[in-house]
mmCIF file with all atom_site columns, C-alpha atoms and ligand atoms in Angstrom:
data_model
loop_
_atom_site.group_PDB
_atom_site.id
_atom_site.type_symbol
_atom_site.label_atom_id
_atom_site.label_alt_id
_atom_site.label_comp_id
_atom_site.label_asym_id
_atom_site.label_entity_id
_atom_site.label_seq_id
_atom_site.pdbx_PDB_ins_code
_atom_site.Cartn_x
_atom_site.Cartn_y
_atom_site.Cartn_z
_atom_site.occupancy
_atom_site.B_iso_or_equiv
_atom_site.pdbx_formal_charge
_atom_site.auth_seq_id
_atom_site.auth_comp_id
_atom_site.auth_asym_id
_atom_site.auth_atom_id
_atom_site.pdbx_PDB_model_num
ATOM   1   C CA . MET A 1 1   ? 97.708  85.329 -63.493 1.00 98.00 ? 50  MET A CA 1
ATOM   2   C CA . ARG A 1 2   ? 96.902  84.089 -66.986 1.00 98.00 ? 51  ARG A CA 1
ATOM   3   C CA . THR A 1 3   ? 94.332  81.345 -66.426 1.00 98.00 ? 52  THR A CA 1
ATOM   4   C CA . ALA A 1 4   ? 92.936  78.726 -68.787 1.00 98.00 ? 53  ALA A CA 1
ATOM   5   C CA . VAL A 1 5   ? 89.805  76.689 -68.178 1.00 98.00 ? 54  VAL A CA 1
ATOM   6   C CA . LEU A 1 6   ? 89.380  73.255 -69.736 1.00 98.00 ? 55  LEU A CA 1
ATOM   7   C CA . ALA A 1 7   ? 85.866  71.839 -69.970 1.00 98.00 ? 56  ALA A CA 1
ATOM   8   C CA . SER A 1 8   ? 83.864  69.152 -71.742 1.00 97.00 ? 57  SER A CA 1
ATOM   9   C CA . GLY A 1 9   ? 80.228  69.807 -70.931 1.00 96.00 ? 58  GLY A CA 1
ATOM   10  C CA . SER A 1 10  ? 77.700  72.266 -69.641 1.00 97.00 ? 59  SER A CA 1
ATOM   11  C CA . GLY A 1 11  ? 80.260  74.590 -68.081 1.00 98.00 ? 60  GLY A CA 1
ATOM   12  C CA . THR A 1 12  ? 78.326  75.887 -65.091 1.00 98.00 ? 61  THR A CA 1
ATOM   13  C CA . ASN A 1 13  ? 81.595  76.029 -63.139 1.00 98.00 ? 62  ASN A CA 1
ATOM   14  C CA . LEU A 1 14  ? 83.162  77.924 -66.014 1.00 98.00 ? 63  LEU A CA 1
ATOM   15  C CA . GLN A 1 15  ? 80.213  80.322 -65.789 1.00 98.00 ? 64  GLN A CA 1
ATOM   16  C CA . SER A 1 16  ? 80.893  80.909 -62.095 1.00 98.00 ? 65  SER A CA 1
ATOM   17  C CA . LEU A 1 17  ? 84.485  81.805 -63.002 1.00 98.00 ? 66  LEU A CA 1
ATOM   18  C CA . ILE A 1 18  ? 83.320  84.096 -65.815 1.00 98.00 ? 67  ILE A CA 1
ATOM   19  C CA . ASP A 1 19  ? 80.856  85.844 -63.500 1.00 98.00 ? 68  ASP A CA 1
ATOM   20  C CA . ALA A 1 20  ? 83.521  86.298 -60.825 1.00 97.00 ? 69  ALA A CA 1
ATOM   21  C CA . TRP A 1 21  ? 86.012  87.567 -63.399 1.00 98.00 ? 70  TRP A CA 1
ATOM   22  C CA . LYS A 1 22  ? 83.524  90.065 -64.867 1.00 97.00 ? 71  LYS A CA 1
ATOM   23  C CA . SER A 1 23  ? 82.804  91.458 -61.431 1.00 97.00 ? 72  SER A CA 1
ATOM   24  C CA . SER A 1 24  ? 86.532  91.699 -60.610 1.00 96.00 ? 73  SER A CA 1
ATOM   25  C CA . ALA A 1 25  ? 86.181  89.002 -57.958 1.00 95.00 ? 74  ALA A CA 1
ATOM   26  C CA . LEU A 1 26  ? 88.732  86.739 -59.626 1.00 97.00 ? 75  LEU A CA 1
ATOM   27  C CA . ALA A 1 27  ? 91.588  89.228 -59.759 1.00 96.00 ? 76  ALA A CA 1
ATOM   28  C CA . PRO A 1 28  ? 94.511  88.954 -60.054 1.00 97.00 ? 77  PRO A CA 1
ATOM   29  C CA . ALA A 1 29  ? 93.481  85.889 -62.097 1.00 98.00 ? 78  ALA A CA 1
ATOM   30  C CA . GLN A 1 30  ? 92.247  86.601 -65.602 1.00 98.00 ? 79  GLN A CA 1
ATOM   31  C CA . LEU A 1 31  ? 90.555  84.157 -67.954 1.00 98.00 ? 80  LEU A CA 1
ATOM   32  C CA . VAL A 1 32  ? 92.567  84.146 -71.166 1.00 98.00 ? 81  VAL A CA 1
ATOM   33  C CA . VAL A 1 33  ? 91.355  81.004 -72.918 1.00 98.00 ? 82  VAL A CA 1
ATOM   34  C CA . VAL A 1 34  ? 88.840  78.165 -72.664 1.00 98.00 ? 83  VAL A CA 1
ATOM   35  C CA . GLY A 1 35  ? 89.712  74.816 -74.226 1.00 98.00 ? 84  GLY A CA 1
ATOM   36  C CA . ALA A 1 36  ? 87.356  71.906 -74.834 1.00 98.00 ? 85  ALA A CA 1
ATOM   37  C CA . ASN A 1 37  ? 87.664  68.377 -76.150 1.00 97.00 ? 86  ASN A CA 1
ATOM   38  C CA . VAL A 1 38  ? 84.005  68.185 -77.192 1.00 97.00 ? 87  VAL A CA 1
ATOM   39  C CA . PRO A 1 39  ? 83.149  70.322 -80.225 1.00 96.00 ? 88  PRO A CA 1
ATOM   40  C CA . GLY A 1 40  ? 80.020  72.416 -79.685 1.00 96.00 ? 89  GLY A CA 1
ATOM   41  C CA . CYS A 1 41  ? 79.762  71.848 -75.919 1.00 97.00 ? 90  CYS A CA 1
ATOM   42  C CA . THR A 1 42  ? 77.855  74.461 -73.921 1.00 98.00 ? 91  THR A CA 1
ATOM   43  C CA . ALA A 1 43  ? 81.017  75.500 -72.085 1.00 98.00 ? 92  ALA A CA 1
ATOM   44  C CA . LEU A 1 44  ? 82.416  76.801 -75.392 1.00 98.00 ? 93  LEU A CA 1
ATOM   45  C CA . GLU A 1 45  ? 79.253  78.813 -75.999 1.00 98.00 ? 94  GLU A CA 1
ATOM   46  C CA . ARG A 1 46  ? 79.519  80.357 -72.562 1.00 98.00 ? 95  ARG A CA 1
ATOM   47  C CA . ALA A 1 47  ? 83.134  81.368 -73.212 1.00 98.00 ? 96  ALA A CA 1
ATOM   48  C CA . GLN A 1 48  ? 82.345  82.820 -76.617 1.00 98.00 ? 97  GLN A CA 1
ATOM   49  C CA . LYS A 1 49  ? 79.439  84.798 -75.199 1.00 98.00 ? 98  LYS A CA 1
ATOM   50  C CA . ALA A 1 50  ? 81.801  86.220 -72.570 1.00 98.00 ? 99  ALA A CA 1
ATOM   51  C CA . GLY A 1 51  ? 84.304  87.197 -75.264 1.00 98.00 ? 100 GLY A CA 1
ATOM   52  C CA . ILE A 1 52  ? 86.969  84.716 -74.160 1.00 98.00 ? 101 ILE A CA 1
ATOM   53  C CA . GLU A 1 53  ? 89.187  83.065 -76.745 1.00 98.00 ? 102 GLU A CA 1
ATOM   54  C CA . THR A 1 54  ? 88.443  79.360 -77.247 1.00 98.00 ? 103 THR A CA 1
ATOM   55  C CA . PHE A 1 55  ? 90.004  76.317 -78.850 1.00 98.00 ? 104 PHE A CA 1
ATOM   56  C CA . VAL A 1 56  ? 88.762  72.781 -79.470 1.00 98.00 ? 105 VAL A CA 1
ATOM   57  C CA . LEU A 1 57  ? 90.928  69.701 -79.590 1.00 98.00 ? 106 LEU A CA 1
ATOM   58  C CA . SER A 1 58  ? 88.949  66.528 -80.040 1.00 95.00 ? 107 SER A CA 1
ATOM   59  C CA . HIS A 1 59  ? 90.772  63.694 -78.277 1.00 92.00 ? 108 HIS A CA 1
ATOM   60  C CA . LYS A 1 60  ? 89.289  61.343 -80.874 1.00 93.00 ? 109 LYS A CA 1
ATOM   61  C CA . THR A 1 61  ? 91.601  62.734 -83.525 1.00 94.00 ? 110 THR A CA 1
ATOM   62  C CA . PHE A 1 62  ? 94.774  61.800 -81.612 1.00 96.00 ? 111 PHE A CA 1
ATOM   63  C CA . ALA A 1 63  ? 96.473  58.400 -81.671 1.00 95.00 ? 112 ALA A CA 1
ATOM   64  C CA . SER A 1 64  ? 97.404  58.469 -77.972 1.00 95.00 ? 113 SER A CA 1
ATOM   65  C CA . ARG A 1 65  ? 96.725  60.319 -74.746 1.00 94.00 ? 114 ARG A CA 1
ATOM   66  C CA . GLU A 1 66  ? 100.284 61.678 -74.794 1.00 95.00 ? 115 GLU A CA 1
ATOM   67  C CA . LEU A 1 67  ? 99.854  63.186 -78.257 1.00 96.00 ? 116 LEU A CA 1
ATOM   68  C CA . PHE A 1 68  ? 96.573  64.775 -77.217 1.00 97.00 ? 117 PHE A CA 1
ATOM   69  C CA . ASP A 1 69  ? 98.161  66.167 -74.055 1.00 97.00 ? 118 ASP A CA 1
ATOM   70  C CA . GLY A 1 70  ? 101.125 67.506 -76.029 1.00 97.00 ? 119 GLY A CA 1
ATOM   71  C CA . ALA A 1 71  ? 98.790  69.392 -78.342 1.00 98.00 ? 120 ALA A CA 1
ATOM   72  C CA . LEU A 1 72  ? 96.915  70.736 -75.338 1.00 98.00 ? 121 LEU A CA 1
ATOM   73  C CA . VAL A 1 73  ? 100.158 71.999 -73.799 1.00 98.00 ? 122 VAL A CA 1
ATOM   74  C CA . ALA A 1 74  ? 101.060 73.722 -77.086 1.00 98.00 ? 123 ALA A CA 1
ATOM   75  C CA . GLU A 1 75  ? 97.713  75.549 -77.178 1.00 98.00 ? 124 GLU A CA 1
ATOM   76  C CA . LEU A 1 76  ? 98.173  76.767 -73.613 1.00 98.00 ? 125 LEU A CA 1
ATOM   77  C CA . ARG A 1 77  ? 101.828 77.730 -74.064 1.00 98.00 ? 126 ARG A CA 1
ATOM   78  C CA . LYS A 1 78  ? 100.850 79.843 -77.078 1.00 98.00 ? 127 LYS A CA 1
ATOM   79  C CA . ARG A 1 79  ? 98.780  81.960 -74.692 1.00 98.00 ? 128 ARG A CA 1
ATOM   80  C CA . ASP A 1 80  ? 101.373 82.058 -71.882 1.00 98.00 ? 129 ASP A CA 1
ATOM   81  C CA . VAL A 1 81  ? 99.001  80.276 -69.521 1.00 98.00 ? 130 VAL A CA 1
ATOM   82  C CA . GLU A 1 82  ? 100.165 80.116 -65.898 1.00 98.00 ? 131 GLU A CA 1
ATOM   83  C CA . LEU A 1 83  ? 97.245  78.314 -64.249 1.00 98.00 ? 132 LEU A CA 1
ATOM   84  C CA . VAL A 1 84  ? 95.009  75.579 -65.677 1.00 98.00 ? 133 VAL A CA 1
ATOM   85  C CA . VAL A 1 85  ? 91.571  74.965 -64.165 1.00 98.00 ? 134 VAL A CA 1
ATOM   86  C CA . LEU A 1 86  ? 89.771  71.735 -65.005 1.00 98.00 ? 135 LEU A CA 1
ATOM   87  C CA . ALA A 1 87  ? 86.063  72.482 -64.754 1.00 98.00 ? 136 ALA A CA 1
ATOM   88  C CA . GLY A 1 88  ? 84.249  69.367 -65.873 1.00 96.00 ? 137 GLY A CA 1
ATOM   89  C CA . PHE A 1 89  ? 87.058  68.318 -68.199 1.00 97.00 ? 138 PHE A CA 1
ATOM   90  C CA . MET A 1 90  ? 86.389  64.618 -68.741 1.00 93.00 ? 139 MET A CA 1
ATOM   91  C CA . ARG A 1 91  ? 89.881  63.497 -69.709 1.00 92.00 ? 140 ARG A CA 1
ATOM   92  C CA . VAL A 1 92  ? 92.593  62.018 -67.528 1.00 92.00 ? 141 VAL A CA 1
ATOM   93  C CA . LEU A 1 93  ? 95.802  63.991 -68.069 1.00 95.00 ? 142 LEU A CA 1
ATOM   94  C CA . THR A 1 94  ? 99.156  62.262 -68.455 1.00 95.00 ? 143 THR A CA 1
ATOM   95  C CA . GLU A 1 95  ? 102.556 63.385 -67.262 1.00 95.00 ? 144 GLU A CA 1
ATOM   96  C CA . ALA A 1 96  ? 103.066 64.884 -70.723 1.00 92.00 ? 145 ALA A CA 1
ATOM   97  C CA . PHE A 1 97  ? 100.649 67.555 -69.587 1.00 97.00 ? 146 PHE A CA 1
ATOM   98  C CA . LEU A 1 98  ? 101.239 67.674 -65.836 1.00 97.00 ? 147 LEU A CA 1
ATOM   99  C CA . ASP A 1 99  ? 105.027 68.061 -66.146 1.00 97.00 ? 148 ASP A CA 1
ATOM   100 C CA . ALA A 1 100 ? 104.451 71.194 -68.221 1.00 98.00 ? 149 ALA A CA 1
ATOM   101 C CA . PHE A 1 101 ? 102.431 72.816 -65.400 1.00 98.00 ? 150 PHE A CA 1
ATOM   102 C CA . PRO A 1 102 ? 103.764 71.520 -62.074 1.00 96.00 ? 151 PRO A CA 1
ATOM   103 C CA . LEU A 1 103 ? 101.342 72.392 -59.234 1.00 97.00 ? 152 LEU A CA 1
ATOM   104 C CA . ARG A 1 104 ? 99.559  74.622 -61.687 1.00 98.00 ? 153 ARG A CA 1
ATOM   105 C CA . VAL A 1 105 ? 96.630  72.377 -62.608 1.00 98.00 ? 154 VAL A CA 1
ATOM   106 C CA . ILE A 1 106 ? 93.580  72.324 -60.353 1.00 98.00 ? 155 ILE A CA 1
ATOM   107 C CA . ASN A 1 107 ? 90.365  70.341 -60.594 1.00 98.00 ? 156 ASN A CA 1
ATOM   108 C CA . ILE A 1 108 ? 86.939  70.479 -59.021 1.00 98.00 ? 157 ILE A CA 1
ATOM   109 C CA . HIS A 1 109 ? 85.415  67.174 -57.991 1.00 98.00 ? 158 HIS A CA 1
ATOM   110 C CA . PRO A 1 110 ? 81.815  66.698 -56.783 1.00 98.00 ? 159 PRO A CA 1
ATOM   111 C CA . ALA A 1 111 ? 82.609  64.685 -53.649 1.00 98.00 ? 160 ALA A CA 1
ATOM   112 C CA . LEU A 1 112 ? 84.519  65.018 -50.413 1.00 97.00 ? 161 LEU A CA 1
ATOM   113 C CA . LEU A 1 113 ? 87.743  63.322 -51.440 1.00 98.00 ? 162 LEU A CA 1
ATOM   114 C CA . PRO A 1 114 ? 89.248  60.878 -50.746 1.00 98.00 ? 163 PRO A CA 1
ATOM   115 C CA . ALA A 1 115 ? 85.687  59.468 -50.687 1.00 98.00 ? 164 ALA A CA 1
ATOM   116 C CA . PHE A 1 116 ? 84.025  58.795 -54.014 1.00 98.00 ? 165 PHE A CA 1
ATOM   117 C CA . PRO A 1 117 ? 86.694  59.579 -56.624 1.00 97.00 ? 166 PRO A CA 1
ATOM   118 C CA . GLY A 1 118 ? 86.120  59.002 -60.333 1.00 96.00 ? 167 GLY A CA 1
ATOM   119 C CA . THR A 1 119 ? 82.845  59.516 -62.109 1.00 95.00 ? 168 THR A CA 1
ATOM   120 C CA . HIS A 1 120 ? 79.385  59.945 -60.544 1.00 97.00 ? 169 HIS A CA 1
ATOM   121 C CA . GLY A 1 121 ? 80.645  61.089 -57.150 1.00 97.00 ? 170 GLY A CA 1
ATOM   122 C CA . GLN A 1 122 ? 77.156  62.286 -56.229 1.00 98.00 ? 171 GLN A CA 1
ATOM   123 C CA . LYS A 1 123 ? 75.527  58.941 -57.063 1.00 98.00 ? 172 LYS A CA 1
ATOM   124 C CA . GLN A 1 124 ? 78.242  57.128 -55.145 1.00 98.00 ? 173 GLN A CA 1
ATOM   125 C CA . ALA A 1 125 ? 77.425  59.247 -52.067 1.00 98.00 ? 174 ALA A CA 1
ATOM   126 C CA . VAL A 1 126 ? 73.660  58.613 -52.330 1.00 98.00 ? 175 VAL A CA 1
ATOM   127 C CA . ASP A 1 127 ? 74.116  54.878 -52.939 1.00 98.00 ? 176 ASP A CA 1
ATOM   128 C CA . TYR A 1 128 ? 76.560  54.564 -50.044 1.00 98.00 ? 177 TYR A CA 1
ATOM   129 C CA . GLY A 1 129 ? 74.151  56.247 -47.651 1.00 98.00 ? 178 GLY A CA 1
ATOM   130 C CA . ALA A 1 130 ? 76.524  59.097 -46.810 1.00 98.00 ? 179 ALA A CA 1
ATOM   131 C CA . LYS A 1 131 ? 75.011  61.853 -44.631 1.00 97.00 ? 180 LYS A CA 1
ATOM   132 C CA . ILE A 1 132 ? 77.387  64.564 -45.733 1.00 97.00 ? 181 ILE A CA 1
ATOM   133 C CA . ALA A 1 133 ? 78.611  65.156 -49.258 1.00 97.00 ? 182 ALA A CA 1
ATOM   134 C CA . GLY A 1 134 ? 80.289  68.058 -50.972 1.00 97.00 ? 183 GLY A CA 1
ATOM   135 C CA . CYS A 1 135 ? 82.991  69.151 -53.368 1.00 97.00 ? 184 CYS A CA 1
ATOM   136 C CA . THR A 1 136 ? 86.769  69.293 -53.417 1.00 97.00 ? 185 THR A CA 1
ATOM   137 C CA . VAL A 1 137 ? 89.189  71.558 -55.256 1.00 97.00 ? 186 VAL A CA 1
ATOM   138 C CA . HIS A 1 138 ? 92.544  69.837 -55.545 1.00 97.00 ? 187 HIS A CA 1
ATOM   139 C CA . PHE A 1 139 ? 95.808  69.899 -57.417 1.00 98.00 ? 188 PHE A CA 1
ATOM   140 C CA . VAL A 1 140 ? 95.894  67.366 -60.214 1.00 98.00 ? 189 VAL A CA 1
ATOM   141 C CA . ASP A 1 141 ? 98.465  64.607 -60.096 1.00 96.00 ? 190 ASP A CA 1
ATOM   142 C CA . LYS A 1 142 ? 98.743  61.509 -62.247 1.00 93.00 ? 191 LYS A CA 1
ATOM   143 C CA . GLY A 1 143 ? 96.186  59.561 -60.200 1.00 94.00 ? 192 GLY A CA 1
ATOM   144 C CA . THR A 1 144 ? 92.427  59.914 -60.484 1.00 94.00 ? 193 THR A CA 1
ATOM   145 C CA . ASP A 1 145 ? 91.337  62.621 -58.029 1.00 96.00 ? 194 ASP A CA 1
ATOM   146 C CA . THR A 1 146 ? 94.305  61.885 -55.744 1.00 97.00 ? 195 THR A CA 1
ATOM   147 C CA . GLY A 1 147 ? 96.213  65.193 -55.759 1.00 97.00 ? 196 GLY A CA 1
ATOM   148 C CA . PRO A 1 148 ? 96.687  67.422 -52.675 1.00 97.00 ? 197 PRO A CA 1
ATOM   149 C CA . ILE A 1 149 ? 93.420  68.942 -51.460 1.00 97.00 ? 198 ILE A CA 1
ATOM   150 C CA . ILE A 1 150 ? 93.210  72.738 -51.566 1.00 96.00 ? 199 ILE A CA 1
ATOM   151 C CA . ALA A 1 151 ? 89.685  73.347 -50.251 1.00 95.00 ? 200 ALA A CA 1
ATOM   152 C CA . GLN A 1 152 ? 86.418  71.543 -49.622 1.00 94.00 ? 201 GLN A CA 1
ATOM   153 C CA . ALA A 1 153 ? 82.815  72.497 -48.971 1.00 94.00 ? 202 ALA A CA 1
ATOM   154 C CA . ALA A 1 154 ? 80.179  70.230 -47.479 1.00 95.00 ? 203 ALA A CA 1
ATOM   155 C CA . VAL A 1 155 ? 76.426  69.884 -47.908 1.00 95.00 ? 204 VAL A CA 1
ATOM   156 C CA . PRO A 1 156 ? 73.983  67.548 -46.158 1.00 96.00 ? 205 PRO A CA 1
ATOM   157 C CA . VAL A 1 157 ? 72.582  64.519 -47.944 1.00 97.00 ? 206 VAL A CA 1
ATOM   158 C CA . LEU A 1 158 ? 68.831  64.641 -47.257 1.00 96.00 ? 207 LEU A CA 1
ATOM   159 C CA . PRO A 1 159 ? 66.689  61.524 -46.839 1.00 95.00 ? 208 PRO A CA 1
ATOM   160 C CA . ASP A 1 160 ? 64.854  61.923 -50.151 1.00 96.00 ? 209 ASP A CA 1
ATOM   161 C CA . ASP A 1 161 ? 67.878  62.950 -52.200 1.00 97.00 ? 210 ASP A CA 1
ATOM   162 C CA . THR A 1 162 ? 68.409  61.548 -55.657 1.00 98.00 ? 211 THR A CA 1
ATOM   163 C CA . GLU A 1 163 ? 71.609  61.843 -57.642 1.00 98.00 ? 212 GLU A CA 1
ATOM   164 C CA . ASP A 1 164 ? 70.116  64.908 -59.372 1.00 98.00 ? 213 ASP A CA 1
ATOM   165 C CA . SER A 1 165 ? 68.993  66.748 -56.250 1.00 98.00 ? 214 SER A CA 1
ATOM   166 C CA . LEU A 1 166 ? 72.324  66.135 -54.553 1.00 98.00 ? 215 LEU A CA 1
ATOM   167 C CA . ARG A 1 167 ? 74.170  67.222 -57.698 1.00 98.00 ? 216 ARG A CA 1
ATOM   168 C CA . ASP A 1 168 ? 72.319  70.550 -57.663 1.00 98.00 ? 217 ASP A CA 1
ATOM   169 C CA . ARG A 1 169 ? 73.058  71.158 -53.974 1.00 97.00 ? 218 ARG A CA 1
ATOM   170 C CA . ILE A 1 170 ? 76.738  70.352 -54.454 1.00 97.00 ? 219 ILE A CA 1
ATOM   171 C CA . LEU A 1 171 ? 76.945  72.527 -57.568 1.00 97.00 ? 220 LEU A CA 1
ATOM   172 C CA . GLY A 1 172 ? 75.810  75.489 -55.479 1.00 96.00 ? 221 GLY A CA 1
ATOM   173 C CA . GLU A 1 173 ? 78.938  75.019 -53.378 1.00 95.00 ? 222 GLU A CA 1
ATOM   174 C CA . GLU A 1 174 ? 81.168  74.315 -56.387 1.00 96.00 ? 223 GLU A CA 1
ATOM   175 C CA . HIS A 1 175 ? 80.216  77.643 -57.931 1.00 97.00 ? 224 HIS A CA 1
ATOM   176 C CA . ARG A 1 176 ? 81.301  79.436 -54.788 1.00 95.00 ? 225 ARG A CA 1
ATOM   177 C CA . LEU A 1 177 ? 84.384  77.403 -53.947 1.00 95.00 ? 226 LEU A CA 1
ATOM   178 C CA . LEU A 1 178 ? 86.140  77.276 -57.326 1.00 97.00 ? 227 LEU A CA 1
ATOM   179 C CA . PRO A 1 179 ? 86.330  81.051 -57.970 1.00 96.00 ? 228 PRO A CA 1
ATOM   180 C CA . ALA A 1 180 ? 87.430  81.580 -54.350 1.00 95.00 ? 229 ALA A CA 1
ATOM   181 C CA . VAL A 1 181 ? 90.281  79.095 -54.770 1.00 96.00 ? 230 VAL A CA 1
ATOM   182 C CA . VAL A 1 182 ? 91.364  80.488 -58.153 1.00 97.00 ? 231 VAL A CA 1
ATOM   183 C CA . ARG A 1 183 ? 91.498  83.969 -56.667 1.00 96.00 ? 232 ARG A CA 1
ATOM   184 C CA . ALA A 1 184 ? 93.416  82.792 -53.614 1.00 95.00 ? 233 ALA A CA 1
ATOM   185 C CA . PHE A 1 185 ? 95.898  80.915 -55.798 1.00 97.00 ? 234 PHE A CA 1
ATOM   186 C CA . ALA A 1 186 ? 96.462  83.901 -58.071 1.00 97.00 ? 235 ALA A CA 1
ATOM   187 C CA . LYS A 1 187 ? 97.042  86.124 -55.046 1.00 96.00 ? 236 LYS A CA 1
ATOM   188 C CA . GLY A 1 188 ? 99.762  83.768 -53.838 1.00 96.00 ? 237 GLY A CA 1
ATOM   189 C CA . ASP A 1 189 ? 97.681  82.702 -50.835 1.00 95.00 ? 238 ASP A CA 1
ATOM   190 C CA . VAL A 1 190 ? 98.071  78.974 -51.546 1.00 95.00 ? 239 VAL A CA 1
ATOM   191 C CA . THR A 1 191 ? 101.207 77.220 -50.300 1.00 95.00 ? 240 THR A CA 1
ATOM   192 C CA . VAL A 1 192 ? 102.017 73.543 -50.686 1.00 96.00 ? 241 VAL A CA 1
ATOM   193 C CA . GLU A 1 193 ? 104.204 71.243 -48.597 1.00 96.00 ? 242 GLU A CA 1
ATOM   194 C CA . GLY A 1 194 ? 103.872 67.709 -49.879 1.00 94.00 ? 243 GLY A CA 1
ATOM   195 C CA . ARG A 1 195 ? 100.219 66.784 -49.439 1.00 95.00 ? 244 ARG A CA 1
ATOM   196 C CA . HIS A 1 196 ? 99.549  69.705 -47.141 1.00 96.00 ? 245 HIS A CA 1
ATOM   197 C CA . VAL A 1 197 ? 98.078  72.786 -48.712 1.00 95.00 ? 246 VAL A CA 1
ATOM   198 C CA . ARG A 1 198 ? 97.581  75.985 -46.776 1.00 93.00 ? 247 ARG A CA 1
ATOM   199 C CA . VAL A 1 199 ? 95.148  78.619 -48.008 1.00 92.00 ? 248 VAL A CA 1
ATOM   200 C CA . ALA A 1 200 ? 95.631  81.950 -46.257 1.00 90.00 ? 249 ALA A CA 1
ATOM   201 C CA . THR A 1 201 ? 92.116  83.074 -47.165 1.00 76.00 ? 250 THR A CA 1
ATOM   202 C CA . ALA A 1 202 ? 90.301  79.761 -46.682 1.00 63.00 ? 251 ALA A CA 1
ATOM   203 C CA . PRO A 1 203 ? 86.747  79.871 -48.055 1.00 64.00 ? 252 PRO A CA 1
ATOM   204 C CA . VAL A 1 204 ? 84.214  79.224 -45.291 1.00 59.00 ? 253 VAL A CA 1
ATOM   205 C CA . ASN A 1 205 ? 81.436  76.697 -45.809 1.00 61.00 ? 254 ASN A CA 1
ATOM   206 C CA . SER A 1 206 ? 78.367  78.683 -46.836 1.00 61.00 ? 255 SER A CA 1
ATOM   207 C CA . ASP A 1 207 ? 75.794  76.105 -45.800 1.00 62.00 ? 256 ASP A CA 1
ATOM   208 C CA . ALA A 1 208 ? 74.484  77.297 -42.446 1.00 58.00 ? 257 ALA A CA 1
ATOM   209 C CA . ARG A 1 209 ? 73.601  73.736 -41.467 1.00 58.00 ? 258 ARG A CA 1
ATOM   210 C CA . LEU A 1 210 ? 77.269  72.804 -41.667 1.00 56.00 ? 259 LEU A CA 1
ATOM   211 C CA . ARG A 1 211 ? 78.937  75.979 -40.557 1.00 49.00 ? 260 ARG A CA 1
ATOM   212 C CA . SER A 1 212 ? 80.126  74.412 -37.355 1.00 42.00 ? 261 SER A CA 1
ATOM   213 C CA . LEU A 1 213 ? 82.026  71.662 -39.165 1.00 40.00 ? 262 LEU A CA 1
HETATM 214 C C1 . GRF B 2 .   ? 81.012  69.255 -61.842 1.00 91.91 ? 550 GRF B C1 1
HETATM 215 O O1 . GRF B 2 .   ? 80.179  68.524 -60.997 1.00 91.91 ? 550 GRF B O1 1
HETATM 216 C C2 . GRF B 2 .   ? 82.462  69.090 -61.446 1.00 91.91 ? 550 GRF B C2 1
HETATM 217 O O2 . GRF B 2 .   ? 82.629  68.918 -60.078 1.00 91.91 ? 550 GRF B O2 1
HETATM 218 C C3 . GRF B 2 .   ? 82.846  67.842 -62.184 1.00 91.91 ? 550 GRF B C3 1
HETATM 219 O O3 . GRF B 2 .   ? 82.186  67.911 -63.416 1.00 91.91 ? 550 GRF B O3 1
HETATM 220 C C4 . GRF B 2 .   ? 81.010  68.703 -63.278 1.00 91.91 ? 550 GRF B C4 1
HETATM 221 C C5 . GRF B 2 .   ? 81.064  69.791 -64.289 1.00 91.91 ? 550 GRF B C5 1
HETATM 222 O O4 . GRF B 2 .   ? 79.886  70.543 -64.331 1.00 91.91 ? 550 GRF B O4 1
HETATM 223 N N1 . GRF B 2 .   ? 84.284  67.716 -62.314 1.00 91.91 ? 550 GRF B N1 1
HETATM 224 P P1 . GRF B 2 .   ? 79.848  71.868 -65.207 1.00 91.91 ? 550 GRF B P1 1
HETATM 225 O O5 . GRF B 2 .   ? 80.251  71.483 -66.627 1.00 91.91 ? 550 GRF B O5 1
HETATM 226 O O6 . GRF B 2 .   ? 80.776  72.859 -64.602 1.00 91.91 ? 550 GRF B O6 1
HETATM 227 O O7 . GRF B 2 .   ? 78.411  72.305 -65.149 1.00 91.91 ? 550 GRF B O7 1
#
């Protein structure tokens, strides 16, 4: 399955996909292109180092979100992309994009949705006093982090956690969960009925403290 990754920043989730792909753990998904909206971001460097084709479209050079999304669709169509993975892509996509890839756009969010959508999910969890946090891989719809949930992984929030320490713990789970979901999707193991998503090979929470959840 020809897979594109869109990113804006450091790209550690992209790296987890690259590592899985290089060790054949992503098959039958293959990474064909990485797109970014921030010129020079580390995610682009990671892709280039891995020998993956890249493109940059700066949203600042477009007059509207729709025009930006249309250009994004054109770049992906050129490469016959079948699955789009948002891995730290800090742009809200409009229907101009989503209609081109129905149920083919997935995102990773650093919180247990529907709690703490939007930005700074980890800080929201710490500030709220949550005891369990985690990450969610979900289909993207036109809302902000509201699409059907595909898989989640949980981690404990420890008494002395800061936003940074919780971010690192959650990232550990993100790097495991996202490649597992991409692989499952490419294998045809993900089925959707309305909001209900079934994953035949559901990834198990790796944190021993939460294995019983
Ligand atoms: C991750 O926390 C992801 O959940 C969120 O953005 C962050 C991206 O991190 N959507 P990275 O660029 O993959 O390191």
